[in-house]
PDB file of C-alpha atoms and ligand atoms in Angstrom:
ATOM      1  CA  MET A1265      11.081  38.957   2.339  1.00 96.00           C
ATOM      2  CA  GLN A1266       8.156  38.356  -0.251  1.00 97.00           C
ATOM      3  CA  PHE A1267       5.756  35.233  -0.456  1.00 98.00           C
ATOM      4  CA  THR A1268       4.405  34.646  -3.711  1.00 97.00           C
ATOM      5  CA  PRO A1269       3.058  31.836  -5.931  1.00 97.00           C
ATOM      6  CA  TYR A1270       5.551  31.124  -8.863  1.00 97.00           C
ATOM      7  CA  SER A1271       4.068  31.709 -12.116  1.00 91.00           C
ATOM      8  CA  GLY A1272       6.968  30.339 -14.482  1.00 93.00           C
ATOM      9  CA  GLY A1273      10.096  31.834 -16.291  1.00 94.00           C
ATOM     10  CA  ARG A1274      12.703  30.848 -13.565  1.00 96.00           C
ATOM     11  CA  ASN A1275      12.820  27.220 -13.644  1.00 97.00           C
ATOM     12  CA  ARG A1276      16.517  26.808 -13.996  1.00 97.00           C
ATOM     13  CA  ASN A1277      16.956  29.574 -11.363  1.00 97.00           C
ATOM     14  CA  ILE A1278      14.809  27.303  -8.968  1.00 98.00           C
ATOM     15  CA  ALA A1279      16.483  24.304  -9.944  1.00 98.00           C
ATOM     16  CA  ASP A1280      19.908  25.639  -9.230  1.00 98.00           C
ATOM     17  CA  LEU A1281      18.526  26.670  -5.686  1.00 98.00           C
ATOM     18  CA  PHE A1282      17.529  22.984  -4.703  1.00 98.00           C
ATOM     19  CA  ARG A1283      20.692  22.118  -6.196  1.00 98.00           C
ATOM     20  CA  ASN A1284      23.240  24.273  -4.132  1.00 98.00           C
ATOM     21  CA  THR A1285      20.933  23.782  -0.878  1.00 98.00           C
ATOM     22  CA  PHE A1286      21.111  20.427  -0.741  1.00 98.00           C
ATOM     23  CA  THR A1287      24.962  20.137  -1.887  1.00 98.00           C
ATOM     24  CA  ASP A1288      25.669  22.363   1.446  1.00 98.00           C
ATOM     25  CA  SER A1289      23.505  20.243   3.547  1.00 97.00           C
ATOM     26  CA  GLU A1290      23.695  16.601   2.098  1.00 97.00           C
ATOM     27  CA  GLY A1291      26.409  16.548  -0.744  1.00 98.00           C
ATOM     28  CA  VAL A1292      26.854  16.699  -4.209  1.00 98.00           C
ATOM     29  CA  GLU A1293      25.310  13.436  -4.979  1.00 97.00           C
ATOM     30  CA  GLU A1294      22.168  14.599  -3.308  1.00 96.00           C
ATOM     31  CA  GLY A1295      22.296  18.126  -4.685  1.00 97.00           C
ATOM     32  CA  ASN A1296      22.100  16.592  -8.045  1.00 97.00           C
ATOM     33  CA  LEU A1297      19.317  14.265  -7.630  1.00 96.00           C
ATOM     34  CA  ILE A1298      16.978  17.219  -5.963  1.00 97.00           C
ATOM     35  CA  HIS A1299      18.127  19.373  -8.717  1.00 98.00           C
ATOM     36  CA  ASP A1300      17.075  16.787 -11.499  1.00 97.00           C
ATOM     37  CA  LEU A1301      13.684  16.207  -9.463  1.00 97.00           C
ATOM     38  CA  ALA A1302      12.893  19.558  -9.380  1.00 98.00           C
ATOM     39  CA  ARG A1303      13.690  20.291 -12.979  1.00 98.00           C
ATOM     40  CA  ALA A1304      11.517  17.611 -14.051  1.00 98.00           C
ATOM     41  CA  LEU A1305       8.466  18.147 -11.501  1.00 98.00           C
ATOM     42  CA  LEU A1306       8.750  21.958 -13.164  1.00 98.00           C
ATOM     43  CA  GLU A1307       8.803  20.933 -16.781  1.00 97.00           C
ATOM     44  CA  THR A1308       6.644  17.847 -16.952  1.00 97.00           C
ATOM     45  CA  THR A1309       3.860  18.292 -14.525  1.00 98.00           C
ATOM     46  CA  PRO A1310       0.511  19.410 -16.202  1.00 97.00           C
ATOM     47  CA  PRO A1311      -0.302  23.027 -14.535  1.00 96.00           C
ATOM     48  CA  ASP A1312      -2.945  21.835 -12.886  1.00 97.00           C
ATOM     49  CA  ASP A1313      -1.525  19.360 -11.086  1.00 98.00           C
ATOM     50  CA  LEU A1314       1.469  21.616  -9.645  1.00 98.00           C
ATOM     51  CA  ARG A1315       1.646  24.451  -7.173  1.00 98.00           C
ATOM     52  CA  VAL A1316       4.844  26.324  -6.457  1.00 98.00           C
ATOM     53  CA  TYR A1317       5.660  29.132  -3.992  1.00 98.00           C
ATOM     54  CA  ILE A1318       8.875  31.262  -3.891  1.00 98.00           C
ATOM     55  CA  ALA A1319      10.426  33.566  -1.105  1.00 98.00           C
ATOM     56  CA  GLU A1320      12.535  36.354  -2.636  1.00 97.00           C
ATOM     57  CA  GLU A1321      14.221  39.296  -1.679  1.00 96.00           C
ATOM     58  CA  ALA A1322      15.441  42.192  -3.845  1.00 94.00           C
ATOM     59  CA  GLY A1323      14.776  39.788  -6.523  1.00 91.00           C
ATOM     60  CA  PHE A1324      16.764  36.812  -5.432  1.00 95.00           C
ATOM     61  CA  LEU A1325      15.385  33.871  -5.094  1.00 97.00           C
ATOM     62  CA  CYS A1326      15.762  32.677  -1.351  1.00 98.00           C
ATOM     63  CA  GLY A1327      13.325  29.794  -0.801  1.00 98.00           C
ATOM     64  CA  CYS A1328      11.001  27.354  -2.657  1.00 98.00           C
ATOM     65  CA  VAL A1329       8.253  24.633  -1.921  1.00 98.00           C
ATOM     66  CA  VAL A1330       6.818  22.597  -4.728  1.00 98.00           C
ATOM     67  CA  PHE A1331       3.424  20.515  -4.646  1.00 98.00           C
ATOM     68  CA  THR A1332       2.041  18.283  -6.655  1.00 98.00           C
ATOM     69  CA  ARG A1333      -1.248  16.660  -7.070  1.00 98.00           C
ATOM     70  CA  LEU A1334      -1.487  13.198  -5.467  1.00 98.00           C
ATOM     71  CA  ARG A1335      -4.418  11.320  -6.929  1.00 97.00           C
ATOM     72  CA  PHE A1336      -6.740   9.080  -4.963  1.00 95.00           C
ATOM     73  CA  ASP A1337      -9.158   7.818  -7.409  1.00 88.00           C
ATOM     74  CA  ASP A1338     -11.422   6.171  -5.021  1.00 92.00           C
ATOM     75  CA  ASP A1339     -11.488   9.256  -2.564  1.00 96.00           C
ATOM     76  CA  PRO A1340     -13.355  12.922  -3.397  1.00 95.00           C
ATOM     77  CA  ARG A1341     -10.882  14.661  -1.119  1.00 97.00           C
ATOM     78  CA  ARG A1342      -8.146  16.572  -3.283  1.00 98.00           C
ATOM     79  CA  ALA A1343      -4.527  15.790  -2.289  1.00 98.00           C
ATOM     80  CA  PHE A1344      -1.400  17.515  -2.871  1.00 98.00           C
ATOM     81  CA  ILE A1345       2.076  16.303  -1.905  1.00 98.00           C
ATOM     82  CA  LEU A1346       4.948  18.919  -0.759  1.00 98.00           C
ATOM     83  CA  SER A1347       8.112  17.915  -2.255  1.00 97.00           C
ATOM     84  CA  PRO A1348      10.868  19.061  -2.454  1.00 97.00           C
ATOM     85  CA  MET A1349      11.494  22.286  -0.247  1.00 97.00           C
ATOM     86  CA  ALA A1350      14.488  24.343   0.264  1.00 98.00           C
ATOM     87  CA  VAL A1351      15.795  27.712   1.940  1.00 98.00           C
ATOM     88  CA  ALA A1352      19.003  28.902   0.811  1.00 98.00           C
ATOM     89  CA  THR A1353      21.669  28.087   3.167  1.00 98.00           C
ATOM     90  CA  VAL A1354      22.541  31.919   4.174  1.00 97.00           C
ATOM     91  CA  HIS A1355      18.517  32.411   4.863  1.00 97.00           C
ATOM     92  CA  GLN A1356      18.047  29.238   7.029  1.00 97.00           C
ATOM     93  CA  ARG A1357      16.905  29.378  10.610  1.00 96.00           C
ATOM     94  CA  LYS A1358      15.361  32.799  10.333  1.00 96.00           C
ATOM     95  CA  GLY A1359      11.726  31.758  10.021  1.00 97.00           C
ATOM     96  CA  VAL A1360      11.950  32.044   6.118  1.00 97.00           C
ATOM     97  CA  GLY A1361      11.047  28.270   5.784  1.00 97.00           C
ATOM     98  CA  GLN A1362       8.034  28.400   8.129  1.00 97.00           C
ATOM     99  CA  SER A1363       6.406  31.814   6.605  1.00 97.00           C
ATOM    100  CA  LEU A1364       6.910  30.115   2.991  1.00 98.00           C
ATOM    101  CA  LEU A1365       4.954  27.212   4.203  1.00 97.00           C
ATOM    102  CA  GLN A1366       2.392  29.060   6.133  1.00 97.00           C
ATOM    103  CA  ASN A1367       1.706  31.380   3.261  1.00 97.00           C
ATOM    104  CA  ALA A1368       1.483  28.412   0.428  1.00 98.00           C
ATOM    105  CA  LEU A1369      -0.736  26.012   3.063  1.00 98.00           C
ATOM    106  CA  GLU A1370      -3.150  29.306   3.268  1.00 98.00           C
ATOM    107  CA  ASP A1371      -3.214  29.550  -0.442  1.00 98.00           C
ATOM    108  CA  LEU A1372      -3.893  25.924  -0.943  1.00 98.00           C
ATOM    109  CA  ARG A1373      -6.622  25.906   1.732  1.00 98.00           C
ATOM    110  CA  LYS A1374      -8.427  28.860  -0.077  1.00 97.00           C
ATOM    111  CA  GLU A1375      -8.264  26.742  -3.276  1.00 97.00           C
ATOM    112  CA  GLY A1376      -9.810  23.931  -1.711  1.00 97.00           C
ATOM    113  CA  VAL A1377      -7.143  21.467  -1.262  1.00 98.00           C
ATOM    114  CA  ASP A1378      -8.166  19.134   1.492  1.00 98.00           C
ATOM    115  CA  VAL A1379      -4.983  17.288   2.522  1.00 98.00           C
ATOM    116  CA  ILE A1380      -1.386  17.885   2.481  1.00 98.00           C
ATOM    117  CA  VAL A1381       1.158  15.274   2.598  1.00 97.00           C
ATOM    118  CA  THR A1382       4.879  14.873   2.681  1.00 97.00           C
ATOM    119  CA  TYR A1383       7.967  12.950   3.157  1.00 94.00           C
ATOM    120  CA  GLY A1384      10.507  14.566   5.343  1.00 92.00           C
ATOM    121  CA  ASP A1385      11.913  15.463   8.972  1.00 92.00           C
ATOM    122  CA  PRO A1386       8.834  15.308  11.126  1.00 93.00           C
ATOM    123  CA  LYS A1387      10.375  17.416  13.820  1.00 94.00           C
ATOM    124  CA  TYR A1388      10.728  20.259  11.433  1.00 94.00           C
ATOM    125  CA  TYR A1389       7.159  19.676   9.714  1.00 94.00           C
ATOM    126  CA  ARG A1390       5.659  19.331  13.020  1.00 94.00           C
ATOM    127  CA  GLN A1391       5.982  23.084  13.520  1.00 93.00           C
ATOM    128  CA  VAL A1392       3.582  23.915  10.367  1.00 95.00           C
ATOM    129  CA  GLY A1393       0.812  21.228  11.246  1.00 95.00           C
ATOM    130  CA  PHE A1394       2.092  17.837   9.953  1.00 97.00           C
ATOM    131  CA  HIS A1395       1.805  14.918  11.953  1.00 96.00           C
ATOM    132  CA  PRO A1396       3.008  11.175  11.269  1.00 96.00           C
ATOM    133  CA  VAL A1397       0.597   8.816   9.474  1.00 97.00           C
ATOM    134  CA  THR A1398       0.712   5.402   8.580  1.00 96.00           C
ATOM    135  CA  VAL A1399       0.394   4.081   4.836  1.00 96.00           C
ATOM    136  CA  GLU A1400      -2.910   2.392   5.774  1.00 95.00           C
ATOM    137  CA  THR A1401      -4.362   5.864   6.540  1.00 96.00           C
ATOM    138  CA  VAL A1402      -2.629   7.694   3.521  1.00 97.00           C
ATOM    139  CA  PRO A1403      -1.630   5.092   0.790  1.00 96.00           C
ATOM    140  CA  ALA A1404       1.767   6.010  -0.489  1.00 97.00           C
ATOM    141  CA  PRO A1405       1.991   5.737  -4.181  1.00 97.00           C
ATOM    142  CA  LEU A1406       5.698   3.874  -4.040  1.00 97.00           C
ATOM    143  CA  PRO A1407       7.173   1.796  -1.258  1.00 95.00           C
ATOM    144  CA  LEU A1408       8.723   3.921   1.725  1.00 96.00           C
ATOM    145  CA  SER A1409      12.209   3.437   2.737  1.00 95.00           C
ATOM    146  CA  MET A1410      11.458   5.765   5.739  1.00 94.00           C
ATOM    147  CA  PRO A1411       7.889   5.367   6.806  1.00 93.00           C
ATOM    148  CA  GLY A1412       8.608   7.450   9.935  1.00 94.00           C
ATOM    149  CA  GLY A1413       9.082  10.219   7.452  1.00 96.00           C
ATOM    150  CA  TRP A1414       5.341  10.015   6.027  1.00 97.00           C
ATOM    151  CA  ILE A1415       3.430  12.935   7.658  1.00 97.00           C
ATOM    152  CA  ALA A1416       0.151  14.758   6.791  1.00 97.00           C
ATOM    153  CA  GLN A1417      -2.298  17.228   7.586  1.00 97.00           C
ATOM    154  CA  SER A1418      -5.913  18.361   6.839  1.00 98.00           C
ATOM    155  CA  LEU A1419      -6.362  21.740   5.584  1.00 98.00           C
ATOM    156  CA  THR A1420     -10.086  21.371   6.700  1.00 97.00           C
ATOM    157  CA  ASP A1421     -12.066  21.576   9.642  1.00 96.00           C
ATOM    158  CA  ALA A1422     -12.213  17.609   9.242  1.00 96.00           C
ATOM    159  CA  PRO A1423      -9.671  15.670  10.780  1.00 95.00           C
ATOM    160  CA  LEU A1424      -7.325  13.285   8.712  1.00 96.00           C
ATOM    161  CA  THR A1425      -9.186  10.119   8.094  1.00 96.00           C
ATOM    162  CA  ARG A1426      -8.295   7.257   6.278  1.00 96.00           C
ATOM    163  CA  LEU A1427      -7.748   8.154   2.202  1.00 97.00           C
ATOM    164  CA  ASN A1428      -9.166   5.318  -0.233  1.00 94.00           C
ATOM    165  CA  GLY A1429      -6.084   4.183  -2.371  1.00 83.00           C
ATOM    166  CA  PRO A1430      -4.326   3.440  -4.172  1.00 94.00           C
ATOM    167  CA  SER A1431      -2.417   7.071  -4.874  1.00 96.00           C
ATOM    168  CA  VAL A1432      -1.266   8.029  -7.749  1.00 97.00           C
ATOM    169  CA  CYS A1433       1.908  10.531  -8.007  1.00 98.00           C
ATOM    170  CA  VAL A1434       2.915  13.077 -11.104  1.00 98.00           C
ATOM    171  CA  PRO A1435       5.303  11.261 -13.423  1.00 97.00           C
ATOM    172  CA  ALA A1436       8.372  13.183 -12.264  1.00 98.00           C
ATOM    173  CA  LEU A1437       7.936  11.610  -8.674  1.00 97.00           C
ATOM    174  CA  ASN A1438       7.299   8.111 -10.156  1.00 96.00           C
ATOM    175  CA  ARG A1439      11.018   7.109  -9.255  1.00 94.00           C
ATOM    176  CA  PRO A1440      11.754   4.590  -6.458  1.00 94.00           C
ATOM    177  CA  ASP A1441      14.817   6.255  -5.411  1.00 90.00           C
ATOM    178  CA  VAL A1442      13.204   9.516  -4.215  1.00 90.00           C
ATOM    179  CA  TRP A1443      10.959   7.406  -1.609  1.00 95.00           C
TER     180      TRP A1443
HETATM  181  C1  LIG B1993      14.767  22.250   6.185  1.00 92.61           C
HETATM  182  C2  LIG B1993      14.674  24.026   5.513  1.00 92.61           C
HETATM  183  C3  LIG B1993      13.576  24.234   4.638  1.00 92.61           C
HETATM  184  C4  LIG B1993      14.007  24.708   6.912  1.00 92.61           C
HETATM  185  O1  LIG B1993      14.092  26.210   6.340  1.00 92.61           O
HETATM  186  P1  LIG B1993      14.483  27.286   7.595  1.00 92.61           P
HETATM  187  O2  LIG B1993      14.159  28.617   6.858  1.00 92.61           O
HETATM  188  O3  LIG B1993      15.954  27.322   7.835  1.00 92.61           O
HETATM  189  O4  LIG B1993      13.432  26.603   8.487  1.00 92.61           O
HETATM  190  P2  LIG B1993      13.110  28.159   9.911  1.00 92.61           P
HETATM  191  O5  LIG B1993      13.990  29.274  10.170  1.00 92.61           O
HETATM  192  O6  LIG B1993      11.693  28.322   9.077  1.00 92.61           O
HETATM  193  O7  LIG B1993      12.411  27.179  11.174  1.00 92.61           O
HETATM  194  C5  LIG B1993      13.580  27.096  11.657  1.00 92.61           C
HETATM  195  C6  LIG B1993      13.305  26.141  12.775  1.00 92.61           C
HETATM  196  O8  LIG B1993      13.174  24.609  12.124  1.00 92.61           O
HETATM  197  C7  LIG B1993      13.718  23.853  12.764  1.00 92.61           C
HETATM  198  N1  LIG B1993      14.646  23.264  11.957  1.00 92.61           N
HETATM  199  C8  LIG B1993      14.969  23.957  10.646  1.00 92.61           C
HETATM  200  N2  LIG B1993      15.884  23.289   9.814  1.00 92.61           N
HETATM  201  C9  LIG B1993      15.700  21.914  10.426  1.00 92.61           C
HETATM  202  C10 LIG B1993      16.129  20.664   9.883  1.00 92.61           C
HETATM  203  N3  LIG B1993      16.891  20.543   8.766  1.00 92.61           N
HETATM  204  N4  LIG B1993      15.777  19.685  10.751  1.00 92.61           N
HETATM  205  C11 LIG B1993      14.841  19.770  11.975  1.00 92.61           C
HETATM  206  N5  LIG B1993      14.743  21.052  12.142  1.00 92.61           N
HETATM  207  C12 LIG B1993      14.925  22.105  11.788  1.00 92.61           C
HETATM  208  C13 LIG B1993      14.701  24.385  13.950  1.00 92.61           C
HETATM  209  O9  LIG B1993      13.858  24.091  15.119  1.00 92.61           O
HETATM  210  C14 LIG B1993      14.508  25.855  13.741  1.00 92.61           C
HETATM  211  O10 LIG B1993      14.633  26.682  14.804  1.00 92.61           O
HETATM  212  P3  LIG B1993      15.872  27.063  15.779  1.00 92.61           P
HETATM  213  O11 LIG B1993      16.711  27.524  14.507  1.00 92.61           O
HETATM  214  O12 LIG B1993      15.476  27.903  16.617  1.00 92.61           O
HETATM  215  O13 LIG B1993      16.453  25.800  16.299  1.00 92.61           O
HETATM  216  C15 LIG B1993      16.204  24.452   5.319  1.00 92.61           C
HETATM  217  O14 LIG B1993      16.737  24.508   6.420  1.00 92.61           O
HETATM  218  C16 LIG B1993      16.715  23.600   4.133  1.00 92.61           C
HETATM  219  O15 LIG B1993      16.439  24.107   2.892  1.00 92.61           O
HETATM  220  N6  LIG B1993      17.372  22.782   4.292  1.00 92.61           N
HETATM  221  C17 LIG B1993      18.288  21.627   3.330  1.00 92.61           C
HETATM  222  C18 LIG B1993      17.443  21.145   2.325  1.00 92.61           C
HETATM  223  C19 LIG B1993      16.089  20.474   3.329  1.00 92.61           C
HETATM  224  O16 LIG B1993      16.372  19.682   4.123  1.00 92.61           O
HETATM  225  N7  LIG B1993      14.953  20.524   3.002  1.00 92.61           N
HETATM  226  C20 LIG B1993      13.789  19.824   3.329  1.00 92.61           C
HETATM  227  C21 LIG B1993      13.341  18.751   2.652  1.00 92.61           C
HETATM  228  S1  LIG B1993      12.404  17.628   3.332  1.00 92.61           S
END
């Protein structure tokens, strides 16, 4: 399995991976929602605000994680939000997701990113260093329907202290139904 930054040319392939994986785990409606979200993120986000990493084997796409900038205008730290992420159903629970994330986080750390935030299952993301945060510590760009899923980590040696909001997400994430 190879883990690499994605540099374009396979947007449709990636959106299909999200559709198929989320359809298997959460049903057709969620599959379509995440497909459309992934497509919009890839197609409308300015390159400077987008980082995508893929896992592939023999040319086949097995996993993908998308990061987009989360801007805090009153804070000098650089933050990205991880959303969405998927590992193809047949490749799940073999460590692909964790390796994909570890490689991506290391790359972002080297680039100088300070904080990564995501909105997901704390039990899964704890394994790669995320821990629950409040919206007082990390202001969310839109109201959270499940505040327990708001998790983050510092990529630097400094502990994660309060980020001065408000925060602004990229346009493709600026829709209440995904929060
Ligand atoms: C969640 C997901 C990305 C994990 O990728 P993966 O390659 O299967 O995960 P890994 O093999 O690296 O890690 C496996 C461990 O993570 C945990 N884990 C895996 N999937 C989990 C899940 N959905 N919820 C909680 N813990 C999970 C388990 O502890 C598992 O270890 P175990 O098999 O020994 O019990 C993948 O299962 C997936 O794409 N699921 C469907 C879409 C999804 O939920 N995406 C995340 C949105 S926030």
